[in-house]
C-alpha cells in the first residue's frame, strides 16, 4: 500500500561467527521481479571489533521463490577475480557493493559488484587497490546465473572503477536485454573518498551492456541442496524417451557447469546448460527433442576438469 503500513520483518540471512566469522557487511540492494523480491548483499569475514579486507568475501542472493527461501552465493573467489584489498579500504572487501536490477519484461535480473585489482600498480608505487566492476545475470528468477564477467577495462594508465548502480528497470526487445549502469571512475584509487587529491578526476560513467536472450541461463532445477561427494552424471529418465527426458547430475561445490547434447556424428544439437554458475546440490535439466529424429544421442557434463558422457535413445 505504498508504504502506509509494513509487515513483520523477515530474516533472510543469519551470520554464525562461531562457525565461520562470515557476516553481512554492506551493499544491500533489492528489486522486485513481479511480486517477488530479489535481494543481494556482501558477506565478509568480520568480528565485533571490525572486518577483514584481506580475506575472501562473497556476494549473496535471496528470494522467497529460490532455493527453498534460503540465500545462495552467486559470486566468490572461484568465479570472480579476487585478492586481498590493500591500502585505503574504506570499509570495502574483495567483492563488494552489489546492486540489482530487472528487465522491463520481468524475465531477467542483473547484478553488478566491485572487485579489487591487485595485479596493477601505477609505476609500481600505489599502495591502494584499484577496482573494476563485474556483471552477472539470471533468466530463471535467480535459480541459476551467468558466470560473472568483468565490464570495465584494465587500461593504461589504470582507472579506478567503483560503486556500480544498476537501473531498477532495464529495457529489452525480443532478442536482447540491455543493462544500464552508473559507475564511478577515477584516475587515482579512492582519492575522492579518502582525501582531496589534486590528481583526482572522479566522475560518473554510464555503461550500457547488451545480453542476448540466448546467453541467459536455462531452467536448472535444484532437486536437493544436500552436498554430494563428487561430480556425477546420472542416466537420463525416461530412457528411451519421446520427446522429452530429464538429465540429473551432482555438483559437489559452486561450479561453472555445461551440459551439451550431441548426435552420433559428434555434432552439437543443443546446449542445455551453458557454462552456468551452479551451487552445490543435486540438479536436473530437461531436454526436449521434438525437433530431432529417432536415434542415439549423447549428453556430456563438463565442470572444471570433470567431464562425463552418457548415451540416450529417442524413439518416436
CSV table of C-alpha atoms in Angstrom, one decimal:
chain,number,residue,atom,x,y,z
A,1,UNK,CA,0.0,0.0,0.0
A,2,UNK,CA,2.8,2.4,-1.0
A,3,UNK,CA,4.4,2.4,2.5
A,4,UNK,CA,1.3,3.2,4.6
A,5,UNK,CA,2.0,0.1,6.7
A,6,UNK,CA,4.6,-2.6,6.7
A,7,UNK,CA,4.6,-6.4,7.5
A,8,UNK,CA,6.8,-8.0,10.1
A,9,UNK,CA,10.5,-8.1,9.2
A,10,UNK,CA,11.7,-11.4,7.7
A,11,UNK,CA,15.2,-12.6,8.5
A,12,UNK,CA,16.9,-13.7,5.2
A,13,UNK,CA,20.4,-14.2,6.5
A,14,UNK,CA,21.8,-15.0,9.9
A,15,UNK,CA,25.6,-14.9,10.5
A,16,UNK,CA,27.2,-17.5,12.6
A,17,UNK,CA,30.5,-16.0,13.8
A,18,UNK,CA,31.3,-19.1,15.9
A,19,UNK,CA,31.3,-21.2,12.8
A,20,UNK,CA,32.9,-19.2,10.1
A,21,UNK,CA,33.1,-15.5,11.1
A,22,UNK,CA,31.2,-14.6,8.0
A,23,UNK,CA,28.7,-11.8,8.3
A,24,UNK,CA,26.8,-9.4,6.2
A,25,UNK,CA,28.7,-6.1,5.8
A,26,UNK,CA,27.2,-3.6,3.4
A,27,UNK,CA,26.0,-3.2,-0.1
A,28,UNK,CA,22.4,-4.5,0.3
A,29,UNK,CA,20.2,-3.9,-2.8
A,30,UNK,CA,16.7,-5.0,-3.7
A,31,UNK,CA,14.5,-5.1,-6.8
A,32,UNK,CA,11.1,-6.7,-7.4
A,33,UNK,CA,10.5,-9.2,-10.3
A,34,UNK,CA,6.8,-9.1,-10.5
A,35,UNK,CA,5.7,-9.5,-6.8
A,36,UNK,CA,8.8,-11.5,-5.8
A,37,UNK,CA,11.6,-9.6,-4.0
A,38,UNK,CA,15.2,-10.2,-5.1
A,39,UNK,CA,17.9,-9.1,-2.7
A,40,UNK,CA,21.7,-9.1,-2.9
A,41,UNK,CA,24.4,-8.1,-0.3
A,42,UNK,CA,28.0,-8.8,0.5
A,43,UNK,CA,29.3,-11.3,3.1
A,44,UNK,CA,32.7,-10.8,4.6
A,45,UNK,CA,34.9,-12.0,7.4
A,46,UNK,CA,34.1,-9.9,10.4
A,47,UNK,CA,34.0,-9.8,14.2
A,48,UNK,CA,32.5,-7.4,16.7
A,49,UNK,CA,35.6,-5.1,16.5
A,50,UNK,CA,36.0,-4.9,12.8
A,51,UNK,CA,36.2,-6.6,9.4
A,52,UNK,CA,39.0,-8.2,7.4
A,53,UNK,CA,39.5,-6.7,3.9
A,54,UNK,CA,42.4,-9.0,3.3
A,55,UNK,CA,40.3,-12.2,3.5
A,56,UNK,CA,37.9,-13.5,0.8
A,57,UNK,CA,34.3,-12.2,0.6
A,58,UNK,CA,31.2,-13.3,-1.2
A,59,UNK,CA,28.1,-11.9,-3.0
A,60,UNK,CA,24.9,-13.4,-1.6
A,61,UNK,CA,21.4,-13.5,-3.2
A,62,UNK,CA,18.0,-14.2,-1.7
A,63,UNK,CA,14.4,-14.6,-2.9
A,64,UNK,CA,11.5,-16.4,-1.3
A,65,UNK,CA,11.0,-18.3,-4.6
A,66,UNK,CA,14.6,-19.6,-4.9
A,67,UNK,CA,16.5,-22.4,-3.1
A,68,UNK,CA,13.5,-23.0,-0.8
A,69,UNK,CA,13.8,-19.5,0.6
A,70,UNK,CA,17.5,-19.9,1.7
A,71,UNK,CA,20.1,-17.5,0.5
A,72,UNK,CA,22.7,-18.6,-2.1
A,73,UNK,CA,26.2,-17.4,-3.1
A,74,UNK,CA,26.3,-16.1,-6.7
A,75,UNK,CA,29.9,-14.8,-6.7
A,76,UNK,CA,33.1,-15.6,-4.7
A,77,UNK,CA,36.8,-16.1,-5.4
A,78,UNK,CA,36.1,-19.2,-7.5
A,79,UNK,CA,34.3,-17.2,-10.3
A,80,UNK,CA,35.3,-13.6,-9.9
A,81,UNK,CA,38.9,-12.4,-9.6
A,82,UNK,CA,39.6,-11.6,-6.0
A,83,UNK,CA,42.6,-10.9,-3.8
A,84,UNK,CA,43.3,-9.0,-0.6
A,85,UNK,CA,42.1,-5.5,-0.6
A,86,UNK,CA,45.0,-3.2,0.3
A,87,UNK,CA,45.7,0.4,1.3
A,88,UNK,CA,42.7,2.7,1.9
A,89,UNK,CA,39.9,0.1,2.2
A,90,UNK,CA,37.0,2.5,3.1
A,91,UNK,CA,35.0,-0.4,4.6
A,92,UNK,CA,35.4,-2.4,1.3
A,93,UNK,CA,36.2,-6.1,0.9
A,94,UNK,CA,37.5,-8.0,-2.1
A,95,UNK,CA,34.0,-8.4,-3.6
A,96,UNK,CA,31.7,-5.6,-2.5
A,97,UNK,CA,28.7,-3.3,-3.1
A,98,UNK,CA,26.4,-5.4,-5.2
A,99,UNK,CA,23.5,-3.8,-7.0
A,100,UNK,CA,20.5,-5.5,-8.6
A,101,UNK,CA,18.0,-4.6,-11.4
A,102,UNK,CA,15.4,-6.3,-13.6
A,103,UNK,CA,14.4,-6.3,-17.2
A,104,UNK,CA,11.3,-4.3,-18.3
A,105,UNK,CA,9.5,-7.5,-19.3
A,106,UNK,CA,10.2,-9.1,-15.9
A,107,UNK,CA,12.0,-12.2,-17.3
A,108,UNK,CA,15.6,-11.3,-16.3
A,109,UNK,CA,17.6,-9.9,-13.3
A,110,UNK,CA,21.1,-8.5,-13.3
A,111,UNK,CA,23.7,-8.0,-10.5
A,112,UNK,CA,26.8,-5.9,-10.7
A,113,UNK,CA,29.5,-5.6,-8.0
A,114,UNK,CA,33.0,-4.3,-7.3
A,115,UNK,CA,36.2,-6.4,-7.3
A,116,UNK,CA,39.7,-5.1,-6.5
A,117,UNK,CA,42.6,-5.4,-8.9
A,118,UNK,CA,45.8,-6.3,-7.0
A,119,UNK,CA,47.8,-7.1,-10.2
A,120,UNK,CA,48.2,-3.5,-11.4
A,121,UNK,CA,50.1,-0.6,-9.8
A,122,UNK,CA,50.9,2.7,-11.5
A,123,UNK,CA,54.7,2.8,-11.7
A,124,UNK,CA,54.7,0.2,-9.0
A,125,UNK,CA,54.2,2.8,-6.3
A,126,UNK,CA,50.5,2.8,-5.5
A,127,UNK,CA,49.6,1.1,-2.2
A,128,UNK,CA,45.8,1.1,-2.6
A,129,UNK,CA,43.9,-1.4,-4.7
A,130,UNK,CA,42.3,-0.4,-7.9
A,131,UNK,CA,38.9,-1.8,-8.6
A,132,UNK,CA,36.8,-2.9,-11.5
A,133,UNK,CA,33.2,-4.0,-12.0
A,134,UNK,CA,31.7,-7.4,-12.7
A,135,UNK,CA,28.2,-8.2,-14.1
A,136,UNK,CA,26.1,-11.4,-13.9
A,137,UNK,CA,22.6,-12.2,-15.0
A,138,UNK,CA,19.8,-14.7,-14.5
A,139,UNK,CA,16.8,-15.6,-16.6
A,140,UNK,CA,15.5,-18.1,-14.1
A,141,UNK,CA,14.5,-15.8,-11.3
A,142,UNK,CA,17.8,-16.3,-9.6
A,143,UNK,CA,17.9,-20.1,-9.6
A,144,UNK,CA,21.0,-20.1,-12.0
A,145,UNK,CA,23.4,-17.4,-13.0
A,146,UNK,CA,25.8,-16.5,-15.8
A,147,UNK,CA,29.4,-16.6,-14.9
A,148,UNK,CA,30.3,-13.1,-13.8
A,149,UNK,CA,32.2,-11.1,-16.4
A,150,UNK,CA,34.4,-8.0,-16.0
A,151,UNK,CA,32.8,-4.9,-17.5
A,152,UNK,CA,35.4,-2.2,-17.0
A,153,UNK,CA,38.7,-2.2,-18.9
A,154,UNK,CA,42.2,-2.6,-17.5
A,155,UNK,CA,43.7,0.3,-19.4
A,156,UNK,CA,47.0,2.1,-19.2
A,157,UNK,CA,47.1,4.4,-17.4
A,158,UNK,CA,44.9,2.5,-15.0
A,159,UNK,CA,41.4,3.8,-14.0
A,160,UNK,CA,39.6,3.0,-10.7
A,161,UNK,CA,36.0,1.8,-11.3
A,162,UNK,CA,33.8,1.7,-8.2
A,163,UNK,CA,30.3,1.7,-6.8
A,164,UNK,CA,28.2,0.5,-9.7
A,165,UNK,CA,24.4,1.2,-9.6
A,166,UNK,CA,22.1,-0.7,-11.9
A,167,UNK,CA,18.8,0.9,-13.1
A,168,UNK,CA,16.0,-0.9,-11.3
A,169,UNK,CA,14.2,-1.3,-14.7
A,170,UNK,CA,16.1,-2.0,-17.9
A,171,UNK,CA,14.8,-2.1,-21.5
A,172,UNK,CA,14.7,-5.2,-23.7
A,173,UNK,CA,13.5,-6.4,-27.0
A,174,UNK,CA,12.7,-9.8,-28.4
A,175,UNK,CA,16.4,-10.6,-29.0
A,176,UNK,CA,18.4,-8.8,-26.3
A,177,UNK,CA,18.4,-7.5,-22.7
A,178,UNK,CA,20.0,-4.1,-22.1
A,179,UNK,CA,21.6,-3.4,-18.7
A,180,UNK,CA,22.1,0.3,-17.8
A,181,UNK,CA,24.6,1.1,-15.0
A,182,UNK,CA,26.2,4.2,-13.5
A,183,UNK,CA,29.8,3.6,-12.3
A,184,UNK,CA,32.2,6.0,-10.6
A,185,UNK,CA,35.6,6.3,-12.4
A,186,UNK,CA,38.8,8.0,-11.2
A,187,UNK,CA,42.4,8.2,-12.1
A,188,UNK,CA,43.6,7.7,-8.5
A,189,UNK,CA,42.2,4.8,-6.4
A,190,UNK,CA,39.8,6.1,-3.8
A,191,UNK,CA,41.3,9.6,-3.8
A,192,UNK,CA,37.9,11.2,-3.9
A,193,UNK,CA,36.7,9.1,-1.0
A,194,UNK,CA,39.7,9.1,1.3
A,195,UNK,CA,41.0,12.7,0.9
A,196,UNK,CA,41.2,15.6,-1.6
A,197,UNK,CA,43.8,14.9,-4.2
A,198,UNK,CA,44.9,17.3,-7.0
A,199,UNK,CA,45.3,14.4,-9.4
A,200,UNK,CA,41.7,13.1,-9.0
A,201,UNK,CA,39.4,13.2,-11.9
A,202,UNK,CA,36.4,11.5,-10.4
A,203,UNK,CA,33.2,11.3,-12.4
A,204,UNK,CA,30.3,9.1,-13.1
A,205,UNK,CA,30.3,7.0,-16.3
A,206,UNK,CA,27.2,5.4,-18.0
A,207,UNK,CA,27.7,1.8,-19.2
A,208,UNK,CA,25.1,0.0,-21.3
A,209,UNK,CA,25.5,-3.7,-21.8
A,210,UNK,CA,23.7,-5.9,-24.3
A,211,UNK,CA,23.0,-9.5,-23.2
A,212,UNK,CA,21.4,-11.8,-25.9
A,213,UNK,CA,18.5,-13.7,-24.5
A,214,UNK,CA,20.1,-17.0,-25.7
A,215,UNK,CA,23.0,-16.4,-23.4
A,216,UNK,CA,21.0,-16.4,-20.2
A,217,UNK,CA,21.0,-19.5,-18.0
A,218,UNK,CA,18.3,-22.1,-18.7
A,219,UNK,CA,15.9,-23.5,-16.1
A,220,UNK,CA,18.1,-25.8,-14.0
A,221,UNK,CA,16.0,-27.4,-11.2
A,222,UNK,CA,17.5,-27.8,-7.8
A,223,UNK,CA,16.4,-31.3,-6.7
A,224,UNK,CA,18.3,-31.3,-3.4
A,225,UNK,CA,20.7,-29.0,-1.5
A,226,UNK,CA,22.5,-31.9,0.1
A,227,UNK,CA,26.1,-31.6,-0.9
A,228,UNK,CA,27.2,-34.6,-3.0
A,229,UNK,CA,30.7,-36.0,-2.6
A,230,UNK,CA,31.7,-35.8,-6.2
A,231,UNK,CA,30.6,-34.7,-9.6
A,232,UNK,CA,28.3,-37.3,-11.1
A,233,UNK,CA,26.2,-37.5,-14.3
A,234,UNK,CA,23.2,-39.8,-14.0
A,235,UNK,CA,21.4,-41.7,-16.7
A,236,UNK,CA,18.6,-39.7,-18.2
A,237,UNK,CA,15.0,-40.7,-17.4
A,238,UNK,CA,12.9,-41.9,-19.1
A,239,UNK,CA,15.1,-43.7,-21.5
A,240,UNK,CA,14.2,-44.4,-24.2
A,241,UNK,CA,12.1,-41.2,-24.4
A,242,UNK,CA,9.7,-39.3,-26.6
A,243,UNK,CA,10.1,-36.4,-26.9
A,244,UNK,CA,11.3,-35.1,-23.5
A,245,UNK,CA,13.6,-36.5,-20.9
A,246,UNK,CA,15.3,-35.4,-17.7
A,247,UNK,CA,19.0,-35.3,-17.0
A,248,UNK,CA,20.2,-35.3,-13.4
A,249,UNK,CA,23.7,-34.5,-12.1
A,250,UNK,CA,25.5,-33.9,-8.9
A,251,UNK,CA,27.5,-30.8,-8.1
A,252,UNK,CA,29.7,-31.0,-5.0
A,253,UNK,CA,30.7,-27.3,-4.9
A,254,UNK,CA,30.0,-24.0,-6.5
A,255,UNK,CA,31.0,-24.6,-10.1
A,256,UNK,CA,30.6,-23.4,-13.7
A,257,UNK,CA,28.6,-26.2,-15.4
A,258,UNK,CA,28.0,-27.1,-19.0
A,259,UNK,CA,25.6,-29.8,-20.4
A,260,UNK,CA,25.5,-30.4,-24.1
A,261,UNK,CA,23.8,-32.9,-26.4
A,262,UNK,CA,25.4,-34.5,-29.5
A,263,UNK,CA,24.2,-36.8,-32.3
A,264,UNK,CA,26.0,-40.0,-33.3
A,265,UNK,CA,28.2,-38.0,-35.7
A,266,UNK,CA,29.5,-35.8,-32.9
A,267,UNK,CA,27.6,-32.7,-34.0
A,268,UNK,CA,26.3,-30.5,-31.3
A,269,UNK,CA,22.4,-30.4,-31.4
A,270,UNK,CA,21.7,-28.5,-28.2
A,271,UNK,CA,23.3,-26.8,-25.2
A,272,UNK,CA,21.2,-27.3,-22.1
A,273,UNK,CA,23.4,-25.6,-19.6
A,274,UNK,CA,25.9,-23.0,-20.9
A,275,UNK,CA,28.8,-22.5,-18.5
A,276,UNK,CA,26.4,-21.6,-15.7
A,277,UNK,CA,27.4,-20.9,-12.1
A,278,UNK,CA,25.6,-23.5,-10.0
A,279,UNK,CA,25.8,-24.0,-6.2
A,280,UNK,CA,26.4,-27.4,-4.7
A,281,UNK,CA,23.5,-29.9,-4.8
A,282,UNK,CA,21.6,-32.4,-7.0
A,283,UNK,CA,20.5,-30.7,-10.2
A,284,UNK,CA,18.2,-31.6,-13.1
A,285,UNK,CA,17.6,-30.1,-16.6
A,286,UNK,CA,15.0,-31.2,-19.2
A,287,UNK,CA,15.8,-32.0,-22.8
A,288,UNK,CA,13.0,-31.6,-25.5
A,289,UNK,CA,13.9,-33.5,-28.7
A,290,UNK,CA,10.7,-32.7,-30.6
A,291,UNK,CA,12.7,-31.3,-33.5
A,292,UNK,CA,15.0,-34.3,-33.8
A,293,UNK,CA,14.6,-37.6,-35.4
A,294,UNK,CA,14.7,-41.0,-33.7
A,295,UNK,CA,18.1,-42.4,-32.8
A,296,UNK,CA,21.0,-42.4,-30.4
A,297,UNK,CA,22.2,-39.2,-28.8
A,298,UNK,CA,25.0,-38.4,-26.3
A,299,UNK,CA,24.9,-35.9,-23.5
A,300,UNK,CA,28.0,-34.5,-21.7
A,301,UNK,CA,28.5,-32.8,-18.4
A,302,UNK,CA,31.6,-30.5,-18.0
A,303,UNK,CA,32.6,-28.8,-14.8
A,304,UNK,CA,36.2,-27.7,-14.4
A,305,UNK,CA,38.4,-30.7,-15.0
A,306,UNK,CA,35.4,-33.1,-14.7
A,307,UNK,CA,33.8,-34.4,-17.9
A,308,UNK,CA,31.5,-37.4,-18.4
A,309,UNK,CA,29.3,-38.5,-21.3
A,310,UNK,CA,26.3,-40.9,-21.4
A,311,UNK,CA,24.1,-42.3,-24.1
A,312,UNK,CA,20.3,-41.9,-24.6
A,313,UNK,CA,17.8,-43.1,-27.1
A,314,UNK,CA,15.0,-41.1,-28.8
A,315,UNK,CA,12.1,-43.3,-30.1
A,316,UNK,CA,9.3,-41.6,-31.9
